[in-house]
XYZ file of C-alpha atoms in Angstrom:
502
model
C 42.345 5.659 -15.881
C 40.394 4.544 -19.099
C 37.371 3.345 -19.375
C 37.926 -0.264 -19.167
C 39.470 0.614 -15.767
C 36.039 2.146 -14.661
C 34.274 -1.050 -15.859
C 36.569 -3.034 -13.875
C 36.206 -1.390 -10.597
C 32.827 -1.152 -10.854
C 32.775 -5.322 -11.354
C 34.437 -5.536 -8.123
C 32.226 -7.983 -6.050
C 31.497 -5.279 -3.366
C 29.937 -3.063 -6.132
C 27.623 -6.231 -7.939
C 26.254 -6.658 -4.116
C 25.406 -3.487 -3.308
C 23.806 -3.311 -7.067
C 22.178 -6.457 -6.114
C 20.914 -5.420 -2.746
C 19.950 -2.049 -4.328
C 17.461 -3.307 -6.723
C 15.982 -5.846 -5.179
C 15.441 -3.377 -1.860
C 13.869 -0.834 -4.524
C 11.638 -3.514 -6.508
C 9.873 -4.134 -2.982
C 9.979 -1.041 -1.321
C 8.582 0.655 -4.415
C 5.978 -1.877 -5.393
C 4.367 -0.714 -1.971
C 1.749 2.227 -2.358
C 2.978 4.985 -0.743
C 6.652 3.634 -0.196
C 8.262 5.993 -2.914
C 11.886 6.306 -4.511
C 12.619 9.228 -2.750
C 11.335 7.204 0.300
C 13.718 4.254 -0.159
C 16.376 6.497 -0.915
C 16.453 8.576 1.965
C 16.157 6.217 4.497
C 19.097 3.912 3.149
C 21.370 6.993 2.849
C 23.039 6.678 6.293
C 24.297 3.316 5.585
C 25.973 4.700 2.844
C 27.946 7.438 4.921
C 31.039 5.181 5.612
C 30.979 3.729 2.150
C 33.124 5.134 -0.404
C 31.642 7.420 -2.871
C 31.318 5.560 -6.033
C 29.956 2.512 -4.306
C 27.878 5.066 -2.326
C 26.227 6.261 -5.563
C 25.784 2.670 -6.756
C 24.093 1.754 -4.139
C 21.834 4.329 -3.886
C 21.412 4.718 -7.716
C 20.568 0.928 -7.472
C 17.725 1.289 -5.159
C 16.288 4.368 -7.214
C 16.140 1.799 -10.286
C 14.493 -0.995 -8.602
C 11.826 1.611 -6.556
C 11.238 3.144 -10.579
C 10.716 -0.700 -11.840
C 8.692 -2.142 -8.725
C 6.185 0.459 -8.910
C 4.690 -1.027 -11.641
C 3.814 -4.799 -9.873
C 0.439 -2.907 -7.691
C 0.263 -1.179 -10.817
C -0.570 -4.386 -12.921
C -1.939 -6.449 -10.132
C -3.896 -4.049 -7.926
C -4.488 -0.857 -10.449
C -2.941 1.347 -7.633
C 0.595 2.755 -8.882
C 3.181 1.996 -6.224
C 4.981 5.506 -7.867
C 3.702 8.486 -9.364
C 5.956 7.477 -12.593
C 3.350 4.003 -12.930
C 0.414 5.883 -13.273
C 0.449 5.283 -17.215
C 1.188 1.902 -16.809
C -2.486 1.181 -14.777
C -3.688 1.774 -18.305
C -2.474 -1.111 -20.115
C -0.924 -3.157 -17.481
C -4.436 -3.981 -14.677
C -6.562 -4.775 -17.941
C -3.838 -6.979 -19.226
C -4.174 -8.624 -15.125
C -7.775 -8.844 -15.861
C -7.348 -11.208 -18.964
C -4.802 -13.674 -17.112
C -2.041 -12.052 -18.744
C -0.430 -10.239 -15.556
C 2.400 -12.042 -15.796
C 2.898 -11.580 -19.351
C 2.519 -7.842 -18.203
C 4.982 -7.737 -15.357
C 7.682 -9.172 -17.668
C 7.401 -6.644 -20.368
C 7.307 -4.380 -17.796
C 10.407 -5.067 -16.805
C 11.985 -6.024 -19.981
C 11.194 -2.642 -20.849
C 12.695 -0.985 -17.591
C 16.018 -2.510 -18.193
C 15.587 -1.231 -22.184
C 14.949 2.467 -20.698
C 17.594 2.108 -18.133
C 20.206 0.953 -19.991
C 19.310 4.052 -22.861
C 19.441 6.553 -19.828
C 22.874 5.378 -18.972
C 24.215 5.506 -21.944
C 22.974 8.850 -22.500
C 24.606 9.821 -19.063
C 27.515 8.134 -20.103
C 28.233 9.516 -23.406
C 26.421 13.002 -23.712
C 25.750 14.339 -20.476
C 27.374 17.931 -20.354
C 25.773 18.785 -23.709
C 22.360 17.707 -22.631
C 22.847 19.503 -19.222
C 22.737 22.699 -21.226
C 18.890 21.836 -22.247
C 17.939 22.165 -18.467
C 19.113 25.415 -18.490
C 17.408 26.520 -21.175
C 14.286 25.748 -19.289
C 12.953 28.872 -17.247
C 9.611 29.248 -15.664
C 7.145 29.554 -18.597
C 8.888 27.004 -20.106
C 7.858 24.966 -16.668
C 4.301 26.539 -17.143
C 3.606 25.873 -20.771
C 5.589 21.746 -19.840
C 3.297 21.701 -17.330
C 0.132 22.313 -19.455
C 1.428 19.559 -21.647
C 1.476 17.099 -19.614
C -2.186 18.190 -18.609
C -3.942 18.023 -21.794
C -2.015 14.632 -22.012
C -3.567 12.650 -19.634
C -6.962 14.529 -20.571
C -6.835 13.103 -24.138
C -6.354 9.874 -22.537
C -9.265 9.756 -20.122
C -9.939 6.266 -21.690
C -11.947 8.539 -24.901
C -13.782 11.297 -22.871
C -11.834 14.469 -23.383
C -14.303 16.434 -21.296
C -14.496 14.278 -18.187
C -10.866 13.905 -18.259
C -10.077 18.082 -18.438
C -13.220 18.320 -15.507
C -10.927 15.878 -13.449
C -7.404 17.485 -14.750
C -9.269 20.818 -13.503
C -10.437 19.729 -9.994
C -6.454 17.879 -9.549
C -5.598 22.207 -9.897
C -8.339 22.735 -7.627
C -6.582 20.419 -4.957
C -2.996 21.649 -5.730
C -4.385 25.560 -4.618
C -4.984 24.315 -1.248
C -2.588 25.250 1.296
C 0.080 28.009 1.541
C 0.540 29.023 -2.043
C 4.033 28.568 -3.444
C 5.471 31.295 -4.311
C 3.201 34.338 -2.320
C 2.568 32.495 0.318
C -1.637 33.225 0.995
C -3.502 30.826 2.721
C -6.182 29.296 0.220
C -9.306 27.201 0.580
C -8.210 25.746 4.049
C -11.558 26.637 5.640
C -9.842 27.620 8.859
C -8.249 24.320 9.428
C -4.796 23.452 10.597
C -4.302 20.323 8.701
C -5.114 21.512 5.353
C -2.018 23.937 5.543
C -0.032 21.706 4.108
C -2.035 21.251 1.212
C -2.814 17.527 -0.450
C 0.360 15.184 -0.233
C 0.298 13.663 -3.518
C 1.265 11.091 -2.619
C -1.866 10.576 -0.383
C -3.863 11.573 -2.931
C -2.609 9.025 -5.535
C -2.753 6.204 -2.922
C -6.238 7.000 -2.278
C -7.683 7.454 -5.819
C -6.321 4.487 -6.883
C -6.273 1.781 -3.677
C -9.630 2.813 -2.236
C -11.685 2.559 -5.371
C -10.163 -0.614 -6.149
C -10.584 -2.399 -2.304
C -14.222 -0.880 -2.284
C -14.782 -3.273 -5.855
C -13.067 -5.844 -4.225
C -14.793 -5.764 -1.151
C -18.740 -5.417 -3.350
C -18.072 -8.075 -5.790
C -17.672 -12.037 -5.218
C -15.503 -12.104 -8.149
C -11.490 -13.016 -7.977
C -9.203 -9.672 -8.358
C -7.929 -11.508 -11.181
C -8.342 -13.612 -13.753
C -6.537 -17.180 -12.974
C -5.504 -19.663 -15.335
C -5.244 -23.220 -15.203
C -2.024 -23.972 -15.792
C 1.171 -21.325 -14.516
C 3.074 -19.859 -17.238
C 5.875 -18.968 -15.682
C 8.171 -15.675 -16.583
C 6.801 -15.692 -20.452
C 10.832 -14.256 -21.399
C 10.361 -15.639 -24.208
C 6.615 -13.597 -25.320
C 7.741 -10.467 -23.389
C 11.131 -10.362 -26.003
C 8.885 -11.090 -29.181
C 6.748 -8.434 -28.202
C 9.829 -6.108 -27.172
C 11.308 -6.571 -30.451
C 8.844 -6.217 -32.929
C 7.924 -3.127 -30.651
C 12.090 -2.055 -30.596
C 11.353 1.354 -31.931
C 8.535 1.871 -29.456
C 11.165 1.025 -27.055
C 14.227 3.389 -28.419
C 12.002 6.143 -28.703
C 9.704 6.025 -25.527
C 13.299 5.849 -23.703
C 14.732 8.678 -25.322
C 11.632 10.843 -24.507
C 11.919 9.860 -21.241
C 15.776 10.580 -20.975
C 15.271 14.072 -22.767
C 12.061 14.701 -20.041
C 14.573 13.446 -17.288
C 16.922 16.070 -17.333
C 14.424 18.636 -16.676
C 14.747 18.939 -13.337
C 11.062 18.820 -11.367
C 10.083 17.147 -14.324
C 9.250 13.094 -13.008
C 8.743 10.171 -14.625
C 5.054 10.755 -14.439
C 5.284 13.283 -16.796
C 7.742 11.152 -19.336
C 5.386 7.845 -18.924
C 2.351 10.278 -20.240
C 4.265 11.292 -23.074
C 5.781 8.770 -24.428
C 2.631 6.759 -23.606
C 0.729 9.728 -25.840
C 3.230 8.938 -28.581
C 3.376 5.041 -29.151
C -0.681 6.016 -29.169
C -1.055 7.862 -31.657
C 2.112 6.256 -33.852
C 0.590 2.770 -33.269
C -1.680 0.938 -35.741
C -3.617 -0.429 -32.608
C -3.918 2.670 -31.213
C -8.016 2.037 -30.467
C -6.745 -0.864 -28.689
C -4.720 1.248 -25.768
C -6.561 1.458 -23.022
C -7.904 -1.896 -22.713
C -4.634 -4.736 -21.999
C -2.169 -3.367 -25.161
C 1.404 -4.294 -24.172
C 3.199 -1.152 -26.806
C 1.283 0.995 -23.612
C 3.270 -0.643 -21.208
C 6.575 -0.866 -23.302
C 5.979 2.961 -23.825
C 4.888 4.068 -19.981
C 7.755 1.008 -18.499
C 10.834 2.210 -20.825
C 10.151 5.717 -20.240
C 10.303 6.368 -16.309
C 13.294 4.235 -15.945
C 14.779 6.477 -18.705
C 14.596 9.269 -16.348
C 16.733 7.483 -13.675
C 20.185 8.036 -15.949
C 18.301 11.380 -17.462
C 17.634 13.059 -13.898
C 21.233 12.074 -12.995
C 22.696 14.521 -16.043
C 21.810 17.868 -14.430
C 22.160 16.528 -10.801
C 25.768 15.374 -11.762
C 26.527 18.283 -14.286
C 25.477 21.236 -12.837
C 24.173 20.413 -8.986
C 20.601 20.637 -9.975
C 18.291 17.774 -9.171
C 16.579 16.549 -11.851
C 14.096 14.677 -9.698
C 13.243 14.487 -5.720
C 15.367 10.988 -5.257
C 18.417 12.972 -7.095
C 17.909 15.797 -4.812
C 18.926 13.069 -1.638
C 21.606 11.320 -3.783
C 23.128 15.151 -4.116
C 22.867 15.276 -0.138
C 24.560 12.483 0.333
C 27.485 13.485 -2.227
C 27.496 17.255 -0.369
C 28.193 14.898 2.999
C 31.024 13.216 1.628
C 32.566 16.114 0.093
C 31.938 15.379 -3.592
C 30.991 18.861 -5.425
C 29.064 18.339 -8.543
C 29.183 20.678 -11.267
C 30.830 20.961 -14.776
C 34.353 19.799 -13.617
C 32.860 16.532 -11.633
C 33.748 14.872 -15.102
C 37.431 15.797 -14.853
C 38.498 16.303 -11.292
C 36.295 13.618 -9.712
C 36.587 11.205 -13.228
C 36.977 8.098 -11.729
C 33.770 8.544 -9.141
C 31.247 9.282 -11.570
C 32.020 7.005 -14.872
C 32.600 4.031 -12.184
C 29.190 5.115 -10.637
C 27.840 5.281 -14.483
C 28.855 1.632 -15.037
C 27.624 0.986 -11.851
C 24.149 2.189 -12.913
C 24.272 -0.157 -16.017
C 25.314 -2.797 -14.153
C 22.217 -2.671 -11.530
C 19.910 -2.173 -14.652
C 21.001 -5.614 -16.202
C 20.818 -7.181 -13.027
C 17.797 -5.782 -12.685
C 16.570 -7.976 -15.191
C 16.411 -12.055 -13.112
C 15.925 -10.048 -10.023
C 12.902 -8.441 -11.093
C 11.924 -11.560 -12.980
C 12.220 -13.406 -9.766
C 10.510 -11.029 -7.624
C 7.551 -10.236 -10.154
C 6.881 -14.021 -10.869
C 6.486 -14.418 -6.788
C 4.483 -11.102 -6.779
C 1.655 -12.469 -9.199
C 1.311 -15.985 -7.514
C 0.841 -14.244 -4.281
C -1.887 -12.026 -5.673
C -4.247 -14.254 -7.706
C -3.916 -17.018 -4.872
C -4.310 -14.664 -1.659
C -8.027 -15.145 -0.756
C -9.882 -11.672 -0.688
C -10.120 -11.733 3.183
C -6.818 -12.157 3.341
C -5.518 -9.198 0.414
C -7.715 -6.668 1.235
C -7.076 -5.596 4.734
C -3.444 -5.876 3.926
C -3.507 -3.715 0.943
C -5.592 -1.421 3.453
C -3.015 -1.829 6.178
C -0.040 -1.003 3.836
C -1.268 1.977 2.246
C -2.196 3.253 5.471
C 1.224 2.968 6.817
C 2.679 4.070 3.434
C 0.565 7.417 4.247
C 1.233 7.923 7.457
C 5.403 7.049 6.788
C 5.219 10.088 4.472
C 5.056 13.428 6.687
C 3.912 11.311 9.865
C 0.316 12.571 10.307
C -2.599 10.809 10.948
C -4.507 13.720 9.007
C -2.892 12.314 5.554
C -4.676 8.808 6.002
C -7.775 10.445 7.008
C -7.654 12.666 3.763
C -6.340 9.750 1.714
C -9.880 7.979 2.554
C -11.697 10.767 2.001
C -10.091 11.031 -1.537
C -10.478 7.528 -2.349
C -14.336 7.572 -1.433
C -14.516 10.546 -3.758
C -12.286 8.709 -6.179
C -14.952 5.946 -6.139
C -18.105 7.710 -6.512
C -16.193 9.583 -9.662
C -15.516 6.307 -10.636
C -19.302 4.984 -11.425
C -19.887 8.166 -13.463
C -16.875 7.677 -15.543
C -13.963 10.309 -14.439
C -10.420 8.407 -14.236
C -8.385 9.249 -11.283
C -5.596 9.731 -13.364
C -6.428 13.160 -14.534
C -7.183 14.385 -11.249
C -3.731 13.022 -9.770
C -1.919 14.617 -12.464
C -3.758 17.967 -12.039
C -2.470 18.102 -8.715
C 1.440 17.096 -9.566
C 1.199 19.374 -12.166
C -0.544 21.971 -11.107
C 2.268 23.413 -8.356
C 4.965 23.060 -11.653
C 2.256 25.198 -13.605
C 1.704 27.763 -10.824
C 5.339 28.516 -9.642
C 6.766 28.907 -13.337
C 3.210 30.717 -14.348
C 3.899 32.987 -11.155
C 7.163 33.695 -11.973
C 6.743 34.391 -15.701
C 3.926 36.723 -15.177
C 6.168 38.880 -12.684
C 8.998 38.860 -15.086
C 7.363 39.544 -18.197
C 5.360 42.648 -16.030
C 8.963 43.621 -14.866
C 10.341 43.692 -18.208
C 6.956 45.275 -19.906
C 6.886 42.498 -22.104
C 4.116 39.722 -20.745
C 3.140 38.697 -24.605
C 6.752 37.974 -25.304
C 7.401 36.166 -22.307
C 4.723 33.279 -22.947
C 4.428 33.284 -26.735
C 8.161 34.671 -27.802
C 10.286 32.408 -26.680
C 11.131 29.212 -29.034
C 11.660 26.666 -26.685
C 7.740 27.799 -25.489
C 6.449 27.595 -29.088
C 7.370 23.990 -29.846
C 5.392 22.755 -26.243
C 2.679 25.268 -27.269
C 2.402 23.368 -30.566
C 2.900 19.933 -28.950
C -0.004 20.495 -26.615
C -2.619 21.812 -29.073
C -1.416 18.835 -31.151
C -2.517 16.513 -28.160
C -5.696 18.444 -27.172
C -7.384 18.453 -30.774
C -5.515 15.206 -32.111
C -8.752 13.093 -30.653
C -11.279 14.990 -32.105
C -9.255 14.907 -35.782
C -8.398 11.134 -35.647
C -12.979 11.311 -34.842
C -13.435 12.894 -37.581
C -11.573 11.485 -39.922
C -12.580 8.290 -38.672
C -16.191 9.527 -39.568
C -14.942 10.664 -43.049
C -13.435 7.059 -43.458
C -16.423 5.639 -43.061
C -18.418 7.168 -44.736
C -16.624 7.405 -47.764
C -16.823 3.881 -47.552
C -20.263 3.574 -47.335
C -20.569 5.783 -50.813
């Protein structure tokens, strides 16, 4: 078969419904806190059992897009990321709600999902063995030293304050040590208690240091949520592609980032969305502008995490590794049917996986009037439901989102608890998002730190284990460029300025 012949089957009108039905069951399911990709995924994979495999995988690759794309609608509307990959997008995207520009905001947002998508698949499509080989270049200190990254990332963007936002990056490491540790398996900082074995869901945790802050505010102030304008504006298309293309290389790049963060598998789209959000920040010209409704922050953050949809799929496919926790379920489902991945999927099971790669571009165009559709009904529905009405069922649905996770009451109680603490943190000026990322990252940073530090003690040769390998040099430089790149652009602000003065 060419590849014509894979475009064509996947254009059969079973495969545009079920890439129909997948994104617009994704959109919703992930635009509710707590209901994640993985979530949406793995309950919809028994329908897919007497399917057959390509239209399987479209389905279920079709739902992993939407869930990527609809987590950023509570992040716009109610600040409260409906998927770890939206936290970056809270940045830009709630203050941009606040002006009256939400649905200016949910547009881009998903004209930039279908820009990252559509990059992901193509790299899938055209260069996914050779890319497969960067995953496995990755070993644990590379993890470690990634993971440390993406830390001193979201501490540099603590909306200006580096120290409160490494305090709150430090106490997210503080809650990722409780529990069973992961890879000696002592019992830490669980005072005795049952529950806390587990450790913090992070899921939980990110539902209640977003929601709870934000329902408190609601809840104390008279104000609307958001700001409502006289007259409806519709979609904005036409605003949201302006803005898309004078920002097009803001758009190529934050996608490839994300595609090239994708294939690392544990990796996330939180982690891509941070990075890519770091880089249209300090390439912009309006980079003192992020942080308070700039839509290159959303292009960057929006682009990015759907980027790691077709980059996750490259080492899931390629060499049976899942690049992320939905392609871990989507590699279950293949095992079931009796699809093996690996390096031959390409030639023995050809006609599977290219028609399942066309698939994938063919959900991320469509997901383009669906989400359209959905997103325009999304913001009417928020700045016209009375607070009486919004609040207790944003409160009812993250509570259910909790519980749905690991079914235990204990996870809503600590999600309140969190979001209480989230909100007293709040009115002295620590962001949340540092101390959700501390604890994503900080299980990444303590299984590959772990497991370097044993290795390089095995082999005699710790100093060469964390500072001798290439791969580790380049993230080393990359995060002391991010840690100290504030303070430099300060002070040569300062210089500026006072040159000028002279």
């Amino acid at each position: 078969m060419t590849g014509l012949d894979y475009l064509w089957q996947a254009l059969t009108p079973l495969n545009i419904l079920l890439a129909l039905a997948g994104v617009v069951a994704g959109t919703v399911i992930g635009s509710l806190p707590g209901l994640t990709a993985t979530m949406a995924v793995a309950v919809l994979v028994p329908i897919t059992f007497s399917m057959e495999p390509a239209s399987a995988l479209i389905l279920m690759g079709a739902i992993y897009t939407g869930a990527i794309y609809g987590g950023a609608y509570s992040a716009i509307l109610l600040n409260t990321p409906g998927t770890p990959s939206a936290i970056a997008t809270t940045f830009d995207g709630y203050p941009m709600a606040k002006q009256g520009d939400g649905d200016l905001a949910i547009t881009l947002a998903c004209v930039s999902s279908v820009v990252g998508g559509l990059v992901g698949a193509a790299f899938l499509l055209g260069l996914a063995p050779p890319l497969a080989e960067v995953a496995l270049a990755f070993g644990p200190v590379e993890y470690f030293w990634l993971a440390v990254f993406g830390l001193t990332l979201i501490s540099a963007l603590s909306e200006g304050n580096l120290l409160k936002g490494l305090i709150g990056a430090c106490f997210g490491l503080l809650l990722a040590c409780i529990g069973v540790a992961e890879i000696s398996a002592d019992i830490r900082f669980t005072f005795g208690s049952q529950v806390l074995l587990g450790g913090i869901e992070t899921v939980s945790a990110l539902i209640g240091l977003y929601c709870i802050p934000v329902m408190i505010d609601l809840v104390a102030t008279p104000d609307r949520h958001l700001k409502v304008t006289q007259k409806a504006k519709g979609f904005r298309l036409k605003e949201a592609l302006k803005i898309s293309w004078l920002g097009k290389f803001n758009l190529i790049r934050s996608s490839v980032i994300g595609t090239l963060v994708g294939i690392l598998p544990g990796a996330g789209g939180s982690i891509a969305g941070l990075v890519a959000y770091s880089e249209a920040r300090r390439s912009s010209k309006r980079s003192d502008s992020f942080g308070t409704g700039e839509p290159e922050g959303i292009q960057a953050t929006e682009s990015a995490n759907n980027a790691t949809v077709g980059g996750g799929f490259i080492p899931t496919l390629v060499l049976g590794i899942p690049g992320t926790p939905p392609d871990a379920v989507i590699l279950g489902a293949l095992l079931i049917q009796g699809v093996r991945t690996g390096p031959s999927l390409f030639t023995e099971n050809g006609a599977i996986v290219y028609t399942f790669i066309f698939g994938l571009i063919l959900a991320t165009v469509l997901m383009l009037p669906a989400g359209l559709i959905i997103g325009r009904y999304a913001y009417k529905s928020i700045i016209t439901i009375p607070k009486a009405l919004l609040v207790p069922t944003v409160a009812f649905m993250t509570m259910i989102g909790t519980y749905a996770i690991r079914n235990s009451i204990s996870d809503v109680v600590i999600m309140i608890v969190l979001g209480v603490v989230g909100w007293f943190l709040n009115r002295f000026g620590f962001s949340p998002s540092p101390i959700v990322l501390g604890l994503i990252l900080g299980r990444i940073a303590e299984q590959g730190f772990v497991q370097a530090w044993t290795i390089g003690a095995a082999t005699e040769d710790l100093t060469g284990m964390f500072f001798g390998r290439p791969i580790s040099l380049v993230i080393i430089a990359f995060t002391l460029i991010s840690l100290f790149y504030p303070l430099i652009r300060k002070r040569w602000s300062t210089a500026g300025g006072t040159a000028n003065a002279d």
